[in-house]
Amino acid sequence: MEPLVRKRNGKVVPFSRFRIINAIHKAMKATQIGTKADAEKIADAVSIFLYRNYFKKGDIPHVETIQDIIERTLMERGFPEVAKAYILYREKRRQAREIGQALVDGINLIEEYIGNEDWRVKENSNMSFSLQGLNFHVSSSIVAR
C-alpha cells in the first residue's frame, strides 16, 4: 500500500520523499550550510521515522506533523541554523495563508452585503442599503469575529 499524507485542506495525497529533500535543500541553500547529499540523508531519516511510526500502522500523517519531524531531525543531525531557517519559512508561509484567508473573508463579506445574502443586512433597520451600510456591515462582522 502506498503511503499517504494529509494536506492542510484535508486532501490525501501520496507521500513524496523528494518534496522533503527539496524543502530541506532550500533551507540549506538559504543558510549556506549543508549539501544536497545532507538533505537526502535527513530526508531518509525522516522517511524512515514516518514509515516506522505512521505508514507501517496505516496512519496518515498531516503535513504539519511531517514538518515538525523535519525540524526535529535537522536539530538532531547537527543543523540547528538550517532548522531555524526552516521554522522561520514555515511561519512566514502560515502568515501568508492567514492574510490570504482574511482577504477572501473580506471579499465574501462584501459580496454577502451586495447580494443581500446575510440576514443582518435586512434586519438592521437603523442602516440603509448604502456604502455606509456596507462599511457598518463589514466592521460589525469583523468585530463579531
CSV table of N, CA and C in Angstrom, one decimal:
chain,number,residue,atom,x,y,z
A,1,MET,N,0.8,-1.2,0.0
A,1,MET,CA,0.0,0.0,0.0
A,1,MET,C,0.9,1.3,0.0
A,2,GLU,N,0.5,2.2,-0.8
A,2,GLU,CA,1.3,3.4,-1.0
A,2,GLU,C,1.1,4.3,0.2
A,3,PRO,N,2.2,4.9,0.8
A,3,PRO,CA,2.0,5.8,2.0
A,3,PRO,C,1.3,7.1,1.5
A,4,LEU,N,0.5,7.6,2.4
A,4,LEU,CA,-0.3,8.8,2.1
A,4,LEU,C,0.0,9.9,3.2
A,5,VAL,N,-0.3,11.1,2.8
A,5,VAL,CA,-0.1,12.3,3.6
A,5,VAL,C,-1.4,13.2,3.5
A,6,ARG,N,-1.8,13.7,4.7
A,6,ARG,CA,-3.0,14.6,4.7
A,6,ARG,C,-2.5,16.1,4.6
A,7,LYS,N,-3.0,16.8,3.5
A,7,LYS,CA,-2.6,18.2,3.3
A,7,LYS,C,-3.4,19.1,4.2
A,8,ARG,N,-3.1,20.4,4.3
A,8,ARG,CA,-3.8,21.3,5.1
A,8,ARG,C,-5.3,21.4,4.8
A,9,ASN,N,-5.6,21.3,3.5
A,9,ASN,CA,-7.0,21.4,3.1
A,9,ASN,C,-7.8,20.1,3.3
A,10,GLY,N,-7.1,19.1,3.9
A,10,GLY,CA,-7.8,17.8,4.2
A,10,GLY,C,-7.6,16.7,3.1
A,11,LYS,N,-7.1,17.1,1.9
A,11,LYS,CA,-6.9,16.2,0.8
A,11,LYS,C,-5.8,15.2,1.2
A,12,VAL,N,-6.0,14.0,0.8
A,12,VAL,CA,-5.0,13.0,1.0
A,12,VAL,C,-4.2,12.7,-0.3
A,13,VAL,N,-2.9,12.8,-0.2
A,13,VAL,CA,-2.0,12.7,-1.4
A,13,VAL,C,-0.9,11.7,-1.1
A,14,PRO,N,-0.3,11.1,-2.2
A,14,PRO,CA,0.8,10.2,-2.0
A,14,PRO,C,2.0,10.9,-1.3
A,15,PHE,N,2.7,10.2,-0.4
A,15,PHE,CA,3.9,10.7,0.2
A,15,PHE,C,5.0,10.9,-0.8
A,16,SER,N,5.8,12.0,-0.7
A,16,SER,CA,6.9,12.2,-1.6
A,16,SER,C,8.1,12.6,-0.8
A,17,ARG,N,9.1,11.7,-0.9
A,17,ARG,CA,10.4,11.9,-0.2
A,17,ARG,C,11.1,13.1,-0.9
A,18,PHE,N,10.9,13.3,-2.2
A,18,PHE,CA,11.5,14.3,-3.0
A,18,PHE,C,11.1,15.7,-2.5
A,19,ARG,N,9.8,15.8,-2.1
A,19,ARG,CA,9.4,17.1,-1.6
A,19,ARG,C,10.1,17.5,-0.3
A,20,ILE,N,10.4,16.5,0.5
A,20,ILE,CA,11.2,16.7,1.8
A,20,ILE,C,12.6,17.1,1.4
A,21,ILE,N,13.2,16.4,0.5
A,21,ILE,CA,14.6,16.7,0.1
A,21,ILE,C,14.6,18.2,-0.4
A,22,ASN,N,13.7,18.6,-1.3
A,22,ASN,CA,13.7,19.9,-1.8
A,22,ASN,C,13.5,21.0,-0.7
A,23,ALA,N,12.6,20.7,0.2
A,23,ALA,CA,12.4,21.7,1.3
A,23,ALA,C,13.6,21.9,2.2
A,24,ILE,N,14.2,20.7,2.5
A,24,ILE,CA,15.5,20.8,3.3
A,24,ILE,C,16.6,21.5,2.5
A,25,HIS,N,16.7,21.1,1.3
A,25,HIS,CA,17.8,21.7,0.5
A,25,HIS,C,17.6,23.2,0.3
A,26,LYS,N,16.4,23.7,0.1
A,26,LYS,CA,16.2,25.1,0.0
A,26,LYS,C,16.6,25.8,1.3
A,27,ALA,N,16.3,25.2,2.5
A,27,ALA,CA,16.7,25.8,3.8
A,27,ALA,C,18.2,25.8,3.9
A,28,MET,N,18.8,24.8,3.4
A,28,MET,CA,20.3,24.7,3.4
A,28,MET,C,20.9,25.7,2.5
A,29,LYS,N,20.3,25.9,1.3
A,29,LYS,CA,20.8,26.9,0.4
A,29,LYS,C,20.7,28.3,1.0
A,30,ALA,N,19.5,28.6,1.7
A,30,ALA,CA,19.3,29.9,2.3
A,30,ALA,C,20.3,30.2,3.4
A,31,THR,N,20.7,29.2,4.1
A,31,THR,CA,21.7,29.4,5.2
A,31,THR,C,23.1,29.2,4.7
A,32,GLN,N,23.3,28.6,3.5
A,32,GLN,CA,24.6,28.3,3.0
A,32,GLN,C,25.3,27.2,3.9
A,33,ILE,N,24.5,26.3,4.4
A,33,ILE,CA,25.0,25.2,5.3
A,33,ILE,C,24.5,23.9,4.7
A,34,GLY,N,25.3,23.0,4.5
A,34,GLY,CA,24.9,21.7,4.1
A,34,GLY,C,24.9,21.5,2.6
A,35,THR,N,24.7,20.3,2.1
A,35,THR,CA,24.7,20.0,0.7
A,35,THR,C,23.4,19.2,0.3
A,36,LYS,N,23.3,19.0,-0.9
A,36,LYS,CA,22.1,18.2,-1.4
A,36,LYS,C,22.2,16.8,-0.8
A,37,ALA,N,23.4,16.2,-0.7
A,37,ALA,CA,23.6,14.9,0.0
A,37,ALA,C,23.1,14.9,1.4
A,38,ASP,N,23.4,16.0,2.1
A,38,ASP,CA,23.0,16.1,3.5
A,38,ASP,C,21.5,16.2,3.6
A,39,ALA,N,20.9,16.9,2.6
A,39,ALA,CA,19.4,17.0,2.6
A,39,ALA,C,18.8,15.6,2.3
A,40,GLU,N,19.4,14.8,1.5
A,40,GLU,CA,18.9,13.5,1.2
A,40,GLU,C,19.0,12.6,2.4
A,41,LYS,N,20.1,12.7,3.1
A,41,LYS,CA,20.3,11.9,4.4
A,41,LYS,C,19.3,12.2,5.4
A,42,ILE,N,19.0,13.5,5.6
A,42,ILE,CA,18.0,13.9,6.5
A,42,ILE,C,16.6,13.5,6.1
A,43,ALA,N,16.3,13.6,4.8
A,43,ALA,CA,15.0,13.1,4.2
A,43,ALA,C,14.9,11.6,4.4
A,44,ASP,N,16.0,10.9,4.3
A,44,ASP,CA,15.9,9.4,4.5
A,44,ASP,C,15.6,9.2,6.0
A,45,ALA,N,16.2,9.9,6.9
A,45,ALA,CA,15.9,9.7,8.3
A,45,ALA,C,14.4,10.0,8.6
A,46,VAL,N,13.9,11.1,8.0
A,46,VAL,CA,12.5,11.5,8.2
A,46,VAL,C,11.6,10.4,7.6
A,47,SER,N,11.9,9.9,6.5
A,47,SER,CA,11.1,8.9,5.8
A,47,SER,C,11.1,7.6,6.6
A,48,ILE,N,12.2,7.2,7.2
A,48,ILE,CA,12.3,6.0,8.0
A,48,ILE,C,11.4,6.2,9.2
A,49,PHE,N,11.5,7.3,9.9
A,49,PHE,CA,10.7,7.6,11.0
A,49,PHE,C,9.2,7.5,10.7
A,50,LEU,N,8.8,8.1,9.6
A,50,LEU,CA,7.4,8.1,9.1
A,50,LEU,C,7.0,6.7,8.8
A,51,TYR,N,7.8,5.9,8.2
A,51,TYR,CA,7.4,4.5,7.9
A,51,TYR,C,7.2,3.7,9.2
A,52,ARG,N,8.1,3.9,10.1
A,52,ARG,CA,8.1,3.1,11.3
A,52,ARG,C,6.9,3.5,12.2
A,53,ASN,N,6.6,4.8,12.3
A,53,ASN,CA,5.7,5.3,13.2
A,53,ASN,C,4.3,5.7,12.7
A,54,TYR,N,4.1,5.7,11.4
A,54,TYR,CA,2.9,6.1,10.7
A,54,TYR,C,2.4,5.1,9.7
A,55,PHE,N,3.2,5.1,8.6
A,55,PHE,CA,2.8,4.3,7.4
A,55,PHE,C,2.7,2.8,7.7
A,56,LYS,N,3.6,2.3,8.5
A,56,LYS,CA,3.5,0.8,8.8
A,56,LYS,C,2.2,0.5,9.5
A,57,LYS,N,1.7,1.4,10.3
A,57,LYS,CA,0.4,1.2,11.1
A,57,LYS,C,-0.8,1.5,10.2
A,58,GLY,N,-0.6,2.1,9.0
A,58,GLY,CA,-1.7,2.5,8.2
A,58,GLY,C,-2.2,3.9,8.5
A,59,ASP,N,-1.5,4.6,9.4
A,59,ASP,CA,-1.8,6.0,9.7
A,59,ASP,C,-1.5,7.0,8.6
A,60,ILE,N,-2.2,8.1,8.5
A,60,ILE,CA,-1.9,9.1,7.5
A,60,ILE,C,-1.5,10.4,8.3
A,61,PRO,N,-0.2,10.7,8.3
A,61,PRO,CA,0.3,11.9,9.0
A,61,PRO,C,-0.1,13.2,8.3
A,62,HIS,N,-0.3,14.2,9.0
A,62,HIS,CA,-0.6,15.5,8.5
A,62,HIS,C,0.7,16.2,8.1
A,63,VAL,N,0.6,17.0,7.1
A,63,VAL,CA,1.8,17.7,6.6
A,63,VAL,C,2.5,18.5,7.7
A,64,GLU,N,1.7,19.1,8.6
A,64,GLU,CA,2.3,19.8,9.8
A,64,GLU,C,3.2,18.8,10.6
A,65,THR,N,2.7,17.6,10.8
A,65,THR,CA,3.4,16.6,11.6
A,65,THR,C,4.7,16.3,10.9
A,66,ILE,N,4.7,16.1,9.6
A,66,ILE,CA,5.9,15.8,8.9
A,66,ILE,C,6.9,17.0,9.0
A,67,GLN,N,6.4,18.2,8.9
A,67,GLN,CA,7.3,19.4,9.0
A,67,GLN,C,7.9,19.5,10.4
A,68,ASP,N,7.1,19.1,11.4
A,68,ASP,CA,7.7,19.1,12.8
A,68,ASP,C,8.8,18.0,12.9
A,69,ILE,N,8.6,16.9,12.3
A,69,ILE,CA,9.6,15.8,12.3
A,69,ILE,C,10.9,16.3,11.5
A,70,ILE,N,10.7,17.0,10.4
A,70,ILE,CA,11.9,17.5,9.7
A,70,ILE,C,12.6,18.5,10.6
A,71,GLU,N,12.0,19.4,11.3
A,71,GLU,CA,12.6,20.3,12.2
A,71,GLU,C,13.5,19.6,13.2
A,72,ARG,N,12.8,18.6,13.9
A,72,ARG,CA,13.5,17.8,14.9
A,72,ARG,C,14.7,17.1,14.4
A,73,THR,N,14.5,16.5,13.2
A,73,THR,CA,15.6,15.7,12.6
A,73,THR,C,16.8,16.7,12.2
A,74,LEU,N,16.5,17.8,11.7
A,74,LEU,CA,17.6,18.8,11.4
A,74,LEU,C,18.4,19.1,12.7
A,75,MET,N,17.6,19.4,13.8
A,75,MET,CA,18.3,19.7,15.1
A,75,MET,C,19.2,18.5,15.5
A,76,GLU,N,18.6,17.3,15.5
A,76,GLU,CA,19.3,16.1,16.0
A,76,GLU,C,20.5,15.8,15.1
A,77,ARG,N,20.5,16.2,13.9
A,77,ARG,CA,21.6,15.8,12.9
A,77,ARG,C,22.6,16.9,12.8
A,78,GLY,N,22.5,17.9,13.7
A,78,GLY,CA,23.6,19.0,13.8
A,78,GLY,C,23.4,20.1,12.8
A,79,PHE,N,22.1,20.4,12.4
A,79,PHE,CA,21.9,21.5,11.6
A,79,PHE,C,20.9,22.5,12.2
A,80,PRO,N,21.2,23.1,13.4
A,80,PRO,CA,20.3,24.0,14.1
A,80,PRO,C,20.0,25.3,13.3
A,81,GLU,N,21.0,25.8,12.6
A,81,GLU,CA,20.7,27.0,11.8
A,81,GLU,C,19.8,26.8,10.6
A,82,VAL,N,19.9,25.6,10.0
A,82,VAL,CA,19.0,25.2,8.9
A,82,VAL,C,17.6,25.0,9.5
A,83,ALA,N,17.5,24.4,10.7
A,83,ALA,CA,16.2,24.2,11.3
A,83,ALA,C,15.6,25.5,11.6
A,84,LYS,N,16.3,26.5,12.1
A,84,LYS,CA,15.8,27.8,12.3
A,84,LYS,C,15.3,28.5,11.1
A,85,ALA,N,16.0,28.4,10.0
A,85,ALA,CA,15.6,28.9,8.7
A,85,ALA,C,14.3,28.2,8.2
A,86,TYR,N,14.2,26.9,8.4
A,86,TYR,CA,13.0,26.2,8.0
A,86,TYR,C,11.8,26.6,8.9
A,87,ILE,N,12.0,26.8,10.2
A,87,ILE,CA,11.0,27.2,11.1
A,87,ILE,C,10.5,28.6,10.7
A,88,LEU,N,11.4,29.5,10.4
A,88,LEU,CA,11.0,30.9,10.0
A,88,LEU,C,10.2,30.9,8.7
A,89,TYR,N,10.7,30.1,7.8
A,89,TYR,CA,10.0,30.0,6.5
A,89,TYR,C,8.5,29.4,6.7
A,90,ARG,N,8.4,28.4,7.6
A,90,ARG,CA,7.1,27.9,7.9
A,90,ARG,C,6.2,29.0,8.4
A,91,GLU,N,6.7,29.8,9.4
A,91,GLU,CA,5.9,30.8,10.0
A,91,GLU,C,5.5,31.9,9.0
A,92,LYS,N,6.4,32.2,8.1
A,92,LYS,CA,6.1,33.2,7.0
A,92,LYS,C,5.0,32.7,6.1
A,93,ARG,N,5.0,31.4,5.8
A,93,ARG,CA,4.0,30.8,4.9
A,93,ARG,C,2.7,30.8,5.7
A,94,ARG,N,2.7,30.5,7.0
A,94,ARG,CA,1.5,30.4,7.8
A,94,ARG,C,0.8,31.8,7.8
A,95,GLN,N,1.6,32.9,8.0
A,95,GLN,CA,1.1,34.2,8.0
A,95,GLN,C,0.6,34.6,6.6
A,96,ALA,N,1.2,34.2,5.6
A,96,ALA,CA,0.7,34.5,4.2
A,96,ALA,C,-0.6,33.8,4.0
A,97,ARG,N,-0.7,32.6,4.5
A,97,ARG,CA,-2.0,31.9,4.3
A,97,ARG,C,-3.1,32.6,5.1
A,98,GLU,N,-2.8,33.1,6.3
A,98,GLU,CA,-3.8,33.8,7.1
A,98,GLU,C,-4.2,35.1,6.4
A,99,ILE,N,-3.2,35.8,5.8
A,99,ILE,CA,-3.5,37.1,5.1
A,99,ILE,C,-4.4,36.8,3.9
A,100,GLY,N,-4.1,35.7,3.2
A,100,GLY,CA,-4.9,35.3,2.0
A,100,GLY,C,-6.3,35.0,2.4
A,101,GLN,N,-6.4,34.3,3.5
A,101,GLN,CA,-7.8,33.9,4.0
A,101,GLN,C,-8.5,35.2,4.5
A,102,ALA,N,-7.9,36.1,5.1
A,102,ALA,CA,-8.5,37.4,5.5
A,102,ALA,C,-9.1,38.1,4.3
A,103,LEU,N,-8.3,38.1,3.2
A,103,LEU,CA,-8.7,38.8,2.0
A,103,LEU,C,-10.0,38.1,1.4
A,104,VAL,N,-9.9,36.8,1.4
A,104,VAL,CA,-11.1,36.1,0.9
A,104,VAL,C,-12.3,36.3,1.8
A,105,ASP,N,-12.1,36.3,3.1
A,105,ASP,CA,-13.2,36.6,4.0
A,105,ASP,C,-13.8,38.0,3.8
A,106,GLY,N,-12.9,39.0,3.6
A,106,GLY,CA,-13.4,40.3,3.3
A,106,GLY,C,-14.2,40.5,2.0
A,107,ILE,N,-13.7,39.8,1.0
A,107,ILE,CA,-14.5,39.8,-0.3
A,107,ILE,C,-15.8,39.1,-0.1
A,108,ASN,N,-15.8,38.0,0.7
A,108,ASN,CA,-17.1,37.3,0.9
A,108,ASN,C,-18.1,38.2,1.7
A,109,LEU,N,-17.6,39.0,2.7
A,109,LEU,CA,-18.4,39.9,3.4
A,109,LEU,C,-19.1,40.9,2.5
A,110,ILE,N,-18.3,41.5,1.6
A,110,ILE,CA,-18.8,42.5,0.7
A,110,ILE,C,-19.8,41.9,-0.3
A,111,GLU,N,-19.5,40.7,-0.8
A,111,GLU,CA,-20.5,40.0,-1.7
A,111,GLU,C,-21.8,39.6,-1.0
A,112,GLU,N,-21.7,39.2,0.3
A,112,GLU,CA,-22.9,38.9,1.1
A,112,GLU,C,-23.7,40.2,1.2
A,113,TYR,N,-23.1,41.3,1.5
A,113,TYR,CA,-23.9,42.5,1.7
A,113,TYR,C,-24.5,42.9,0.4
A,114,ILE,N,-23.8,43.0,-0.7
A,114,ILE,CA,-24.3,43.4,-2.0
A,114,ILE,C,-25.4,42.5,-2.5
A,115,GLY,N,-25.3,41.2,-2.2
A,115,GLY,CA,-26.3,40.2,-2.7
A,115,GLY,C,-27.4,40.1,-1.7
A,116,ASN,N,-27.4,40.8,-0.6
A,116,ASN,CA,-28.4,40.7,0.5
A,116,ASN,C,-28.5,39.3,1.0
A,117,GLU,N,-27.3,38.6,1.1
A,117,GLU,CA,-27.3,37.2,1.5
A,117,GLU,C,-27.3,37.0,3.0
A,118,ASP,N,-26.7,38.0,3.7
A,118,ASP,CA,-26.6,37.9,5.2
A,118,ASP,C,-27.8,38.5,5.8
A,119,TRP,N,-28.4,37.7,6.7
A,119,TRP,CA,-29.7,38.2,7.4
A,119,TRP,C,-29.5,39.5,8.1
A,120,ARG,N,-28.3,39.8,8.5
A,120,ARG,CA,-28.1,41.1,9.2
A,120,ARG,C,-28.3,42.3,8.3
A,121,VAL,N,-28.1,42.2,7.0
A,121,VAL,CA,-28.3,43.3,6.1
A,121,VAL,C,-29.8,43.7,6.1
A,122,LYS,N,-30.7,42.7,6.1
A,122,LYS,CA,-32.1,43.0,6.1
A,122,LYS,C,-32.7,43.4,7.4
A,123,GLU,N,-32.1,42.9,8.5
A,123,GLU,CA,-32.6,43.1,9.8
A,123,GLU,C,-32.2,44.4,10.5
A,124,ASN,N,-31.2,45.1,10.0
A,124,ASN,CA,-30.8,46.3,10.6
A,124,ASN,C,-31.6,47.5,10.1
A,125,SER,N,-32.6,47.9,10.9
A,125,SER,CA,-33.5,49.0,10.5
A,125,SER,C,-32.8,50.3,10.7
A,126,ASN,N,-31.7,50.4,11.4
A,126,ASN,CA,-31.0,51.7,11.6
A,126,ASN,C,-30.1,52.0,10.4
A,127,MET,N,-29.9,51.1,9.5
A,127,MET,CA,-28.9,51.4,8.4
A,127,MET,C,-29.6,51.1,7.1
A,128,SER,N,-29.4,52.0,6.1
A,128,SER,CA,-30.0,51.7,4.8
A,128,SER,C,-29.0,51.0,4.0
A,129,PHE,N,-29.4,50.5,2.9
A,129,PHE,CA,-28.5,49.7,1.9
A,129,PHE,C,-27.7,50.8,1.2
A,130,SER,N,-26.5,51.0,1.6
A,130,SER,CA,-25.6,52.1,1.1
A,130,SER,C,-24.2,51.7,1.3
A,131,LEU,N,-23.3,52.6,0.9
A,131,LEU,CA,-21.9,52.5,1.2
A,131,LEU,C,-21.7,52.5,2.7
A,132,GLN,N,-22.3,53.4,3.4
A,132,GLN,CA,-22.2,53.5,4.8
A,132,GLN,C,-22.7,52.2,5.5
A,133,GLY,N,-23.8,51.6,4.9
A,133,GLY,CA,-24.3,50.4,5.4
A,133,GLY,C,-23.3,49.2,5.2
A,134,LEU,N,-22.7,49.3,4.1
A,134,LEU,CA,-21.6,48.3,3.8
A,134,LEU,C,-20.5,48.4,4.8
A,135,ASN,N,-20.0,49.6,5.0
A,135,ASN,CA,-19.0,49.8,6.0
A,135,ASN,C,-19.4,49.3,7.4
A,136,PHE,N,-20.6,49.6,7.8
A,136,PHE,CA,-21.1,49.1,9.1
A,136,PHE,C,-21.1,47.6,9.1
A,137,HIS,N,-21.6,47.0,8.0
A,137,HIS,CA,-21.7,45.5,8.0
A,137,HIS,C,-20.4,44.9,8.1
A,138,VAL,N,-19.4,45.4,7.3
A,138,VAL,CA,-18.1,44.8,7.3
A,138,VAL,C,-17.4,45.0,8.7
A,139,SER,N,-17.5,46.2,9.3
A,139,SER,CA,-16.9,46.5,10.6
A,139,SER,C,-17.5,45.7,11.7
A,140,SER,N,-18.9,45.6,11.7
A,140,SER,CA,-19.5,44.8,12.7
A,140,SER,C,-19.3,43.3,12.6
A,141,SER,N,-19.1,42.8,11.4
A,141,SER,CA,-18.8,41.4,11.2
A,141,SER,C,-17.4,41.1,11.7
A,142,ILE,N,-16.5,42.0,11.4
A,142,ILE,CA,-15.1,41.8,11.8
A,142,ILE,C,-15.0,41.8,13.4
A,143,VAL,N,-15.7,42.8,14.0
A,143,VAL,CA,-15.7,42.9,15.5
A,143,VAL,C,-16.3,41.6,16.0
A,144,ALA,N,-17.4,41.1,15.4
A,144,ALA,CA,-18.1,39.9,15.9
A,144,ALA,C,-17.1,38.7,15.9
A,145,ARG,N,-16.3,38.6,14.9
A,145,ARG,CA,-15.4,37.5,14.7
A,145,ARG,C,-14.2,37.6,15.7
